[in-house]
Short mmCIF file of C-alpha atoms and ligand atoms in Angstrom, two decimals:
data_model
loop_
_atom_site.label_atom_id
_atom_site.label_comp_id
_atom_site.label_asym_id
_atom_site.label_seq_id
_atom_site.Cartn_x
_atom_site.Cartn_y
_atom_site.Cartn_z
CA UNK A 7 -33.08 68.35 -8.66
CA UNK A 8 -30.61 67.76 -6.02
CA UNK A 9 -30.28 64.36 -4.05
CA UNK A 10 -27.66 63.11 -1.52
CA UNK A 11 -26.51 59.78 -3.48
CA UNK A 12 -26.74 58.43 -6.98
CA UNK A 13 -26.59 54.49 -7.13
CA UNK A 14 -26.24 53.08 -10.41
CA UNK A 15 -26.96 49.36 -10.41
CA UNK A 16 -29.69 47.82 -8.25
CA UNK A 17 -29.61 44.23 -7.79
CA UNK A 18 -28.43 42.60 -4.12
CA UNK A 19 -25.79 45.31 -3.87
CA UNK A 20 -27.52 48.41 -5.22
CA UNK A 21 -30.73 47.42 -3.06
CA UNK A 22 -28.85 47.00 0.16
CA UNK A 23 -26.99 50.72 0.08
CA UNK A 24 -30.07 51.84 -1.31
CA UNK A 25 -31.85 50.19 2.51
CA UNK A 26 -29.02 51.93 3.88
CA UNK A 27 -30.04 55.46 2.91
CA UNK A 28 -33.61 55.47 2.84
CA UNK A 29 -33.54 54.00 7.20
CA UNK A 30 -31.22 57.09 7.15
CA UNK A 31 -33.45 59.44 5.55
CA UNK A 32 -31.10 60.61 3.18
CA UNK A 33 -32.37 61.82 -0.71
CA UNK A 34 -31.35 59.35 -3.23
CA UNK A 35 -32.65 57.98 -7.52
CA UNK A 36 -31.56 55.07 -8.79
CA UNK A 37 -30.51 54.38 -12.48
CA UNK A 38 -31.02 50.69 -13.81
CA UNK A 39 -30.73 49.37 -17.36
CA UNK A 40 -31.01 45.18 -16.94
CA UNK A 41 -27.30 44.91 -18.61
CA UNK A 42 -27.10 42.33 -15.77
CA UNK A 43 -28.89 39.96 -13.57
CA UNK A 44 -26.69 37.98 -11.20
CA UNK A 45 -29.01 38.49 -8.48
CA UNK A 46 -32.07 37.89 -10.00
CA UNK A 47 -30.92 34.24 -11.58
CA UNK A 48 -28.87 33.28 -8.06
CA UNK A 49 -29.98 30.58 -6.29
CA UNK A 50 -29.77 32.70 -3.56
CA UNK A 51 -28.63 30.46 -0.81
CA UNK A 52 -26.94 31.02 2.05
CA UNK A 53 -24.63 28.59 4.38
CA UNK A 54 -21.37 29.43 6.08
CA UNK A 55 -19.87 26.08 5.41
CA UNK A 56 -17.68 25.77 2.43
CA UNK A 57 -19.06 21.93 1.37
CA UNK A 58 -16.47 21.04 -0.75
CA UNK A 59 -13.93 20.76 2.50
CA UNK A 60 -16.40 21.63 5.24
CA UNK A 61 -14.75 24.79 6.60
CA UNK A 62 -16.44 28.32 7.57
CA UNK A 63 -16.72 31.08 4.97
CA UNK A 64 -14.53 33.66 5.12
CA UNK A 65 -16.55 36.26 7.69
CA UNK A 66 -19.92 34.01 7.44
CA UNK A 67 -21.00 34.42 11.04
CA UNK A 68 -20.57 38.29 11.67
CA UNK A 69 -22.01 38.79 7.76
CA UNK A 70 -25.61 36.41 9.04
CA UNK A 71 -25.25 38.68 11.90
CA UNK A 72 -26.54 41.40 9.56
CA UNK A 73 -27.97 39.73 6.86
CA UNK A 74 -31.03 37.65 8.35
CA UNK A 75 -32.45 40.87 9.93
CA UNK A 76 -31.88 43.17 6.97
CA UNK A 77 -34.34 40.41 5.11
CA UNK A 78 -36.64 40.53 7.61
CA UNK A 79 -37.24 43.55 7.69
CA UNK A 80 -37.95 43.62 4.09
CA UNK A 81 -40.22 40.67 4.62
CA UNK A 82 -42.05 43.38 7.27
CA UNK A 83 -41.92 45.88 5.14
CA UNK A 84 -43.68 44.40 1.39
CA UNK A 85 -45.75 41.70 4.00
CA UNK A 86 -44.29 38.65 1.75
CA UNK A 87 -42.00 35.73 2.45
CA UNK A 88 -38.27 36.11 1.06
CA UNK A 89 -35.95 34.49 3.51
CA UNK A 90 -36.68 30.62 3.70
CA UNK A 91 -35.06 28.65 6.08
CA UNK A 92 -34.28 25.24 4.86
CA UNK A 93 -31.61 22.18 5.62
CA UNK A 94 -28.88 21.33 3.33
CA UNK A 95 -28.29 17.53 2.61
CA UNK A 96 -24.77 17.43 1.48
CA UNK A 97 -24.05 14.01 0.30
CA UNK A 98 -21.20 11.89 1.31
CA UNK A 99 -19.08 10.31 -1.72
CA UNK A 100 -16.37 8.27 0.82
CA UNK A 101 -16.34 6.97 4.79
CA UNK A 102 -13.11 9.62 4.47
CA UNK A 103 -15.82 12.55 3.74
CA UNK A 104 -17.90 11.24 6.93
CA UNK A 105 -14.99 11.38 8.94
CA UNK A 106 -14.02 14.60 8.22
CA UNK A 107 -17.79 15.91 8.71
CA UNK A 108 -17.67 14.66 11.83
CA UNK A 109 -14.21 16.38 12.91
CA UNK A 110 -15.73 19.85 11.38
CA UNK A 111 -18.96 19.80 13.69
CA UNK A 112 -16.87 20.00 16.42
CA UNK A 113 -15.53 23.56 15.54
CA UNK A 114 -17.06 25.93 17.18
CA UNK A 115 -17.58 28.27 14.49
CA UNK A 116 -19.61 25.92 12.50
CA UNK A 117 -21.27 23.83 15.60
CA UNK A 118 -24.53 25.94 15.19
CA UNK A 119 -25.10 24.86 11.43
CA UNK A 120 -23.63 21.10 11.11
CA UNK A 121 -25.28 18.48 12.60
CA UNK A 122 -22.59 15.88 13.90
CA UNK A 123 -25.47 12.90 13.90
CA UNK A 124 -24.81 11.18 9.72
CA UNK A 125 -28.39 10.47 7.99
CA UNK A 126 -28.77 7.32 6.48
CA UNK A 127 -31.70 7.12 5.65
CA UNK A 128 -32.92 6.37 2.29
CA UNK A 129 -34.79 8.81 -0.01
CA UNK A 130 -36.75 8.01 -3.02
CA UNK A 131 -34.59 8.97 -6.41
CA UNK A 132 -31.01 9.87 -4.71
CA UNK A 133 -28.47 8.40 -5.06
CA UNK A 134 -26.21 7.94 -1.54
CA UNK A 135 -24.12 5.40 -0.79
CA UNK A 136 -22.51 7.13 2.30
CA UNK A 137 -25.21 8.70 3.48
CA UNK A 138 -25.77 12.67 4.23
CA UNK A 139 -24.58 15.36 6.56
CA UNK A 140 -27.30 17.61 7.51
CA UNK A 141 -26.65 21.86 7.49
CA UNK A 142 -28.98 23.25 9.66
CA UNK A 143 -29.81 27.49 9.75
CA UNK A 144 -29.47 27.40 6.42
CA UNK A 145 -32.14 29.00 3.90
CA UNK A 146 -32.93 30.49 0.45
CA UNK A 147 -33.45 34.04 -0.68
CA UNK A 148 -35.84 34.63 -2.97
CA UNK A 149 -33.96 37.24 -4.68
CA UNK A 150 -35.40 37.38 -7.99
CA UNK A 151 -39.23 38.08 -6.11
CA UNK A 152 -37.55 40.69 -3.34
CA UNK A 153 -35.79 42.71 -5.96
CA UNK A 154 -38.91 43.19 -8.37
CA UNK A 155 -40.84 44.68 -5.25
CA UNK A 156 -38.23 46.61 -4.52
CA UNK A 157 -37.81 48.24 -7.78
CA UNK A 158 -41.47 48.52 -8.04
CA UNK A 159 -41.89 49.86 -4.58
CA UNK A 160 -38.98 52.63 -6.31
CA UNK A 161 -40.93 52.97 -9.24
CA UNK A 162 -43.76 54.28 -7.57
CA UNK A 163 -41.88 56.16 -5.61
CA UNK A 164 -40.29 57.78 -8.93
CA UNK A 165 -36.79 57.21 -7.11
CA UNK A 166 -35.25 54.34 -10.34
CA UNK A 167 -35.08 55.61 -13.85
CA UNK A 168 -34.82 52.49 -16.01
CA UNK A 169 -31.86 53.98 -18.20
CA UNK A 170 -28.35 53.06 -18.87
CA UNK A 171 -25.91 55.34 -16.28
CA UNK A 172 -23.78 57.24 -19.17
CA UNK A 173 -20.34 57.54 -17.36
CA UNK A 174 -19.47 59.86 -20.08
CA UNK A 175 -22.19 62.42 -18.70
CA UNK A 176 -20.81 62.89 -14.97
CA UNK A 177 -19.45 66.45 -14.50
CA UNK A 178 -16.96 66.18 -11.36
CA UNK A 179 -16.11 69.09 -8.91
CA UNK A 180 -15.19 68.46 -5.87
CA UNK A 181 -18.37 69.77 -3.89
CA UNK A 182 -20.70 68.48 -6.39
CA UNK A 183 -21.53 65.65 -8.91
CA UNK A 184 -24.13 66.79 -11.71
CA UNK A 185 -25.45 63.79 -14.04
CA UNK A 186 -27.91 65.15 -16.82
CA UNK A 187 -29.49 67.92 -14.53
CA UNK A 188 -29.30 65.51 -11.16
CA UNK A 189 -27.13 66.94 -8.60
CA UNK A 190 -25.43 64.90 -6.27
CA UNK A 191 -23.39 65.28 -3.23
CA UNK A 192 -22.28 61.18 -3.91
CA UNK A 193 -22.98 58.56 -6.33
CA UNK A 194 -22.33 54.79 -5.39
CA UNK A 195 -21.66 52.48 -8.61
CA UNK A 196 -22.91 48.78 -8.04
CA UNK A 197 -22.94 47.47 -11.72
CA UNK A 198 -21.93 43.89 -10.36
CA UNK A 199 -20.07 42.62 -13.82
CA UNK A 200 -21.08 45.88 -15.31
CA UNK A 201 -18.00 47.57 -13.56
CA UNK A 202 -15.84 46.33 -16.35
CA UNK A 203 -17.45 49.42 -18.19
CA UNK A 204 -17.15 51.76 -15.44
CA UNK A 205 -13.80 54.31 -16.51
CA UNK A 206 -13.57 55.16 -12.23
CA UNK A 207 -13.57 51.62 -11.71
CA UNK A 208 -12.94 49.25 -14.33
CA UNK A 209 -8.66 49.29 -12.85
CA UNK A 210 -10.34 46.82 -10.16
CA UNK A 211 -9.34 43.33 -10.59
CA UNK A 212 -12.50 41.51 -11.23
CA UNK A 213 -12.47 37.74 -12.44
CA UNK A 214 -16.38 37.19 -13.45
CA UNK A 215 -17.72 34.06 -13.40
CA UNK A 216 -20.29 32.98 -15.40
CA UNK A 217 -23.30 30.61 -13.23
CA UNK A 218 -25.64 28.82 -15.40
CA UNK A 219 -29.07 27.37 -13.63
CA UNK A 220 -31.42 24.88 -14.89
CA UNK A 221 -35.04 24.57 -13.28
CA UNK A 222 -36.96 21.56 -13.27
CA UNK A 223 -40.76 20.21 -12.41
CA UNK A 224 -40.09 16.09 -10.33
CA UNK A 225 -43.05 15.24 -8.59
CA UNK A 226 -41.32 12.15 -7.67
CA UNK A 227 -38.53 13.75 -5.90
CA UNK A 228 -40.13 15.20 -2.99
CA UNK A 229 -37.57 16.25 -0.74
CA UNK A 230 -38.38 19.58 1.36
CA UNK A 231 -34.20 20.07 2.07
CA UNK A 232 -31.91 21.38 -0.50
CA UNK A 233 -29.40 18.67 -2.02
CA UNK A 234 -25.78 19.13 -2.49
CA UNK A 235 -23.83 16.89 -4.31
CA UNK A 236 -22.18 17.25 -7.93
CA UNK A 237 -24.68 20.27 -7.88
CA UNK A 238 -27.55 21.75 -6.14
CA UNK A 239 -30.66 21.45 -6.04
CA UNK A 240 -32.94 23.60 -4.37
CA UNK A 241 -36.84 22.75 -3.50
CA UNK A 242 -38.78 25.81 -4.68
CA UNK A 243 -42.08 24.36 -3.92
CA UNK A 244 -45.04 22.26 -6.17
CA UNK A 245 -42.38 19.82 -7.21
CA UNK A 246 -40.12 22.80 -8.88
CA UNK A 247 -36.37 22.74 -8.00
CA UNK A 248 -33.49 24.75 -9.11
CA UNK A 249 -30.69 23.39 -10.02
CA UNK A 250 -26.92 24.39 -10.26
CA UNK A 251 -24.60 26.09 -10.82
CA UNK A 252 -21.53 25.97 -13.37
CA UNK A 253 -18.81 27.92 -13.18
CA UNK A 254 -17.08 29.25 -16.39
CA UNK A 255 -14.30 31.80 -16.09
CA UNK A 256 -14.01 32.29 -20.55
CA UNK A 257 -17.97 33.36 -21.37
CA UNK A 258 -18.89 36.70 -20.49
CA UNK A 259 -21.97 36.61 -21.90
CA UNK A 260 -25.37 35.99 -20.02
CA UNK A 261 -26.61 33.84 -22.37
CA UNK A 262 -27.46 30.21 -20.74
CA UNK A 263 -25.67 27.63 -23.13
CA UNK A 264 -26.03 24.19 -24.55
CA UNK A 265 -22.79 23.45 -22.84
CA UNK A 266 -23.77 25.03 -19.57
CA UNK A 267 -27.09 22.68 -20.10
CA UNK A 268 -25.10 19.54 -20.41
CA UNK A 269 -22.57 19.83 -17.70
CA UNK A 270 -25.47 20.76 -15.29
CA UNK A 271 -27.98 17.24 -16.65
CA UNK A 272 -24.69 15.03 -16.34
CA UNK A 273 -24.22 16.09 -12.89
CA UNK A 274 -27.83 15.92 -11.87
CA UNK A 275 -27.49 12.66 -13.32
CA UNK A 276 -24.56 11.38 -11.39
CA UNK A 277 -27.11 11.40 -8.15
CA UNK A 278 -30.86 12.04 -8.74
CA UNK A 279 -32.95 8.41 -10.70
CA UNK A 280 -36.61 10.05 -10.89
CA UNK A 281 -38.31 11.37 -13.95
CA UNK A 282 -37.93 15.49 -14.58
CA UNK A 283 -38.66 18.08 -17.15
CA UNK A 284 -36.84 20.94 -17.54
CA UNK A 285 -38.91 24.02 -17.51
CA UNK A 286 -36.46 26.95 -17.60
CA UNK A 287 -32.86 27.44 -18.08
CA UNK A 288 -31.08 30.94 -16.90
CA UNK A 289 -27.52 32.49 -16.71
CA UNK A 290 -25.65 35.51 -15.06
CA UNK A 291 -22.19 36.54 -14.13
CA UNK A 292 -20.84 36.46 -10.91
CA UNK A 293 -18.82 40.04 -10.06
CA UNK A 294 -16.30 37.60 -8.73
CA UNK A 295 -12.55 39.36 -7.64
CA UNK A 296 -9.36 37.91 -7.65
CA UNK A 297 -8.92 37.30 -3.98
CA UNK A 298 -12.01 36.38 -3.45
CA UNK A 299 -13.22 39.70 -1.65
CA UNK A 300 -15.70 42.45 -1.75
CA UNK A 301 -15.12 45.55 -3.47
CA UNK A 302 -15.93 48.66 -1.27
CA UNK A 303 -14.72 52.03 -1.17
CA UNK A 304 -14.10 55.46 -2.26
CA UNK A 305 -12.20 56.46 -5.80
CA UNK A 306 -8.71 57.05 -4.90
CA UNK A 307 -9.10 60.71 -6.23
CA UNK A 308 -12.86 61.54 -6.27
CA UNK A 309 -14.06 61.40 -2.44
CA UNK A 310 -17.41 61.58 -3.63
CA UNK A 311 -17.47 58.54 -6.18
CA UNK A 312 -17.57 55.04 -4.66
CA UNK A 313 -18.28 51.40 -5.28
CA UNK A 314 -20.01 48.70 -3.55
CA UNK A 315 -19.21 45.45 -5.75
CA UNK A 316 -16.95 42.06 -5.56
CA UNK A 317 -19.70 40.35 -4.20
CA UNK A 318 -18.86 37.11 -5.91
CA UNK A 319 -20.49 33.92 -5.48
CA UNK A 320 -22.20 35.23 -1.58
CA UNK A 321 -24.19 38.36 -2.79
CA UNK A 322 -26.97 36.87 -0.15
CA UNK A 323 -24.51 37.00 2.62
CA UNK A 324 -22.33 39.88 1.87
CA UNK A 325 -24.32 42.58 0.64
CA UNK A 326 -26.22 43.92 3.67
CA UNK A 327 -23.18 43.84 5.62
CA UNK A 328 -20.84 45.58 2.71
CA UNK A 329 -23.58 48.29 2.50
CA UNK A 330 -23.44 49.12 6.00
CA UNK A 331 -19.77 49.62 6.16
CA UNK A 332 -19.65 51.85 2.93
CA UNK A 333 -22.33 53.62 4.98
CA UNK A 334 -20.16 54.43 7.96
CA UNK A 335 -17.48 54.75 5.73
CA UNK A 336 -19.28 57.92 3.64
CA UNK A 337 -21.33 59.03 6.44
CA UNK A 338 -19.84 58.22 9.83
CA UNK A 339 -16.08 58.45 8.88
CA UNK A 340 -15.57 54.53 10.11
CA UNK A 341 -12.49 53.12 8.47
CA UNK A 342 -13.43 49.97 6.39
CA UNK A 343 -11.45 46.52 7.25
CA UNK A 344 -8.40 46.29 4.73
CA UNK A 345 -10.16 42.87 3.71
CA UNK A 346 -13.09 44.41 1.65
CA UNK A 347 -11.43 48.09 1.11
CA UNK A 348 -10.26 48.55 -2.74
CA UNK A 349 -7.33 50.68 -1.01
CA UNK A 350 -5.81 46.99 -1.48
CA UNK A 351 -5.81 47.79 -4.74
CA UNK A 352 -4.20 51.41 -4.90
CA UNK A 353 -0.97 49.76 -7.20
CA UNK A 354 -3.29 49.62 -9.99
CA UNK A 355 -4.82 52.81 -10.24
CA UNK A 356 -2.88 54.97 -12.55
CA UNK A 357 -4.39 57.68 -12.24
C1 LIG B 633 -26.01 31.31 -11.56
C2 LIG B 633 -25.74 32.07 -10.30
C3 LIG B 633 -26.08 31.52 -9.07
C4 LIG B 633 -25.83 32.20 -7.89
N1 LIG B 633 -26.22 31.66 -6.71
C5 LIG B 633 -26.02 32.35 -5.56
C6 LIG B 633 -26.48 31.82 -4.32
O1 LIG B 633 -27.08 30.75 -4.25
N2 LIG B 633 -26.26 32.55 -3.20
C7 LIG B 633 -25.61 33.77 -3.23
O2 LIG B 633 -25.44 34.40 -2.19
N3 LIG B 633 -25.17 34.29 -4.41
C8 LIG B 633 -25.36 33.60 -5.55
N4 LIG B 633 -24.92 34.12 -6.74
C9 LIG B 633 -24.10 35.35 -6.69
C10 LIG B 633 -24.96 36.59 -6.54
O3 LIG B 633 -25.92 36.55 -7.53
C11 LIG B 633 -24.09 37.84 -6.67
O4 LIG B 633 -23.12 37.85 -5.65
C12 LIG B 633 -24.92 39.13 -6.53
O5 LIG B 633 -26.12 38.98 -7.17
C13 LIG B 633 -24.20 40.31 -7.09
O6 LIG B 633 -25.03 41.44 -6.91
P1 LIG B 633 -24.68 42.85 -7.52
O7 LIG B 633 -25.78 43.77 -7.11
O8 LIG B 633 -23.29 43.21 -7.17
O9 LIG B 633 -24.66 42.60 -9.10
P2 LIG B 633 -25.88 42.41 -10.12
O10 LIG B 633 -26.91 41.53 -9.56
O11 LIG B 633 -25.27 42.03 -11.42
O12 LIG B 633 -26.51 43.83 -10.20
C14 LIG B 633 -25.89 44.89 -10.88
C15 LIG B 633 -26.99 45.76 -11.45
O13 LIG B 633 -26.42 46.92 -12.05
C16 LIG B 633 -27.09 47.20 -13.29
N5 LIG B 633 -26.17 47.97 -14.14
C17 LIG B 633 -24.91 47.63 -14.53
N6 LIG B 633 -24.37 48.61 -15.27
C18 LIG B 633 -25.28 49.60 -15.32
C19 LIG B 633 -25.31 50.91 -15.93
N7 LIG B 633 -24.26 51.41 -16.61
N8 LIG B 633 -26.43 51.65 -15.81
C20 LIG B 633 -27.49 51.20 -15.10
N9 LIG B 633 -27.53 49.98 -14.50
C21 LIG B 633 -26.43 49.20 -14.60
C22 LIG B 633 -27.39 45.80 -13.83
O14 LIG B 633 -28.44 45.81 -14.76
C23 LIG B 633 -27.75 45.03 -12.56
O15 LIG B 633 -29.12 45.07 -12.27
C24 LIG B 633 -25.18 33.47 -7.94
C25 LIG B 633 -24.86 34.04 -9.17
C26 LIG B 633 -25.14 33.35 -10.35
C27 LIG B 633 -24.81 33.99 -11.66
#
């Protein structure tokens, strides 16, 4: 058997390059072993504005550019609903915090999502003092339901074997990869955290971090916006919302914890007064880097092994947009921005 690419790893990342190459008509099979699930727990929002000091996301606008269409037409193609659009109440802990809302709707770059008018309005079960600022164009992936049709849509397509990639088992030339019989003119690795394992790869500086999520039923809540405050908390419909998410930079396992459990109930606590039971409690690691930037690019000696990772705490965002470039990069010879290019990271490859 001989295909164009391997891609080892399909959650947001592998499923975007994956997009990539089928539009393209190139031959590709997928290897997947559920070591990881970052995308499948995320909350899988997306927002440009950074709400802890209401300025734009590194690249937000250019990386919606990309993203909102590449859902769509996944939403075309399996005929089901994955992108929702829905308003973010962020709420306001000081008159300070309204003030500086107000100053940050006037920058252009964030104009089209915050909405310089403060709510004050009361809701039932929330606790705000100082009122909300409202994020508009905002929404929610439902990453978890889009990447199980996409993985069955492989599976019938016998294009994903559901077996660990053994990096020990890639013969190298430079014309040719061979993996167990599978021939292979490239193979893109996008184990999120399961890079660390990867011998091409694992010199890349990646800081995981791991997100825990709690979800819980409040039919008194009844908001049909997402809440940010301490946490988030994320309407999923039928009085279900998602809440979270922690951020610890020691566990690396994807366990969801007591701990994790606590810290997310005393911050729910902190702001929400109705009744809820909690019906499901989930974890993953982030494939967070160091500066805070993708991972993309080819292995500084193989020129047909590369990576699509780093997606951090945006996978939403980032990954249609990341996939594209590695894209051009492999198969249009288009240089990729030094920002998201692991040639940053050349010093630490020793060969
Ligand atoms: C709690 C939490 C909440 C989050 N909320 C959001 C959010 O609201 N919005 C947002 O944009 N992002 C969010 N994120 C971040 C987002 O989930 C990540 O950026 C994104 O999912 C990373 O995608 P990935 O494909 O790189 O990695 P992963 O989703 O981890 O996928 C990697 C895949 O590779 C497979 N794999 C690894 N090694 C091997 C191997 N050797 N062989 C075969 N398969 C292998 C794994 O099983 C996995 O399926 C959240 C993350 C967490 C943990």
């Amino acid at each position: 058997m001989h295909v164009d690419y391997i891609i080892v790893g399909l959650g947001l990342a592998g499923l975007a390059f994956t997009k990539e190459l089928e539009e393209a008509n190139k031959s590709f099979v997928v290897y997947e072993d559920n070591s990881q699930n970052s995308s499948i727990v995320a909350g899988g929002m997306y927002n440009p504005v950074i709400l802890k000091r209401f300025t734009p996301v590194w690249n937000a606008i250019e990386q919606l550019k990309v993203a909102l269409p590449f859902y769509q037409s996944l939403e075309y193609k399996f005929g089901k609903k994955y992108d929702f659009t829905i308003p973010i109440y962020r709420i306001f802990k000081s008159v300070e915090e309204q003030n500086n809302w107000f100053i940050a709707s006037d920058n252009p770059l964030l104009a089209n999502y915050m909405d310089a008018d403060l709510i004050h309005k009361k809701f039932e079960g929330i606790i705000a003092d100082f009122g909300f600022g409202k994020l508009i164009n905002t929404g929610r992936v439902d990453t978890k339901l889009l990447l199980q049709d996409y993985r069955n849509y492989l599976s019938e397509k016998q294009l994903i074997r559901n077996q660990g990639f053994d990096y020990s088992e890639l013969n190298i030339s430079e014309t040719q990869l061979n993996y167990k019989g599978v021939k292979a003119s490239n193979i893109v690795f996008c184990e999120g955290f399961g890079l660390k394992k990867n011998p091409y790869f694992n010199y890349l500086p990646m800081q995981e971090a791991k997100g825990e999520l709690i979800t819980i039923l409040a039919p008194n809540l009844a908001i049909d916006f997402a809440l940010k405050a301490a946490v988030f908390v994320l309407p999923l419909g039928n009085d279900y919302y998602r809440v979270g998410a922690t951020f610890n930079w020691k566990d690396k396992t994807k366990q969801p914890s007591a701990e994790g459990k606590k810290e997310l109930l005393d911050k729910l606590n902190s702001f929400i007064e109705v009744p809820y039971k909690i019906v499901d409690h989930s974890a993953g690691i982030r494939p967070t880097v160091k500066d805070r930037r993708p991972l993309v690019g080819v292995h500084p000696k193989y020129k047909n092994i590369s990576v699509l990772n780093g997606l951090g705490t945006r996978g939403v965002m980032i990954a249609p947009i990341a996939a594209k470039a590695l894209y051009n990069h492999l198969e249009k010879n288009i240089t990729l921005d030094n920002e998201i290019s692991i040639a940053r990271f050349q010093h630490l490859f020793l060969g």
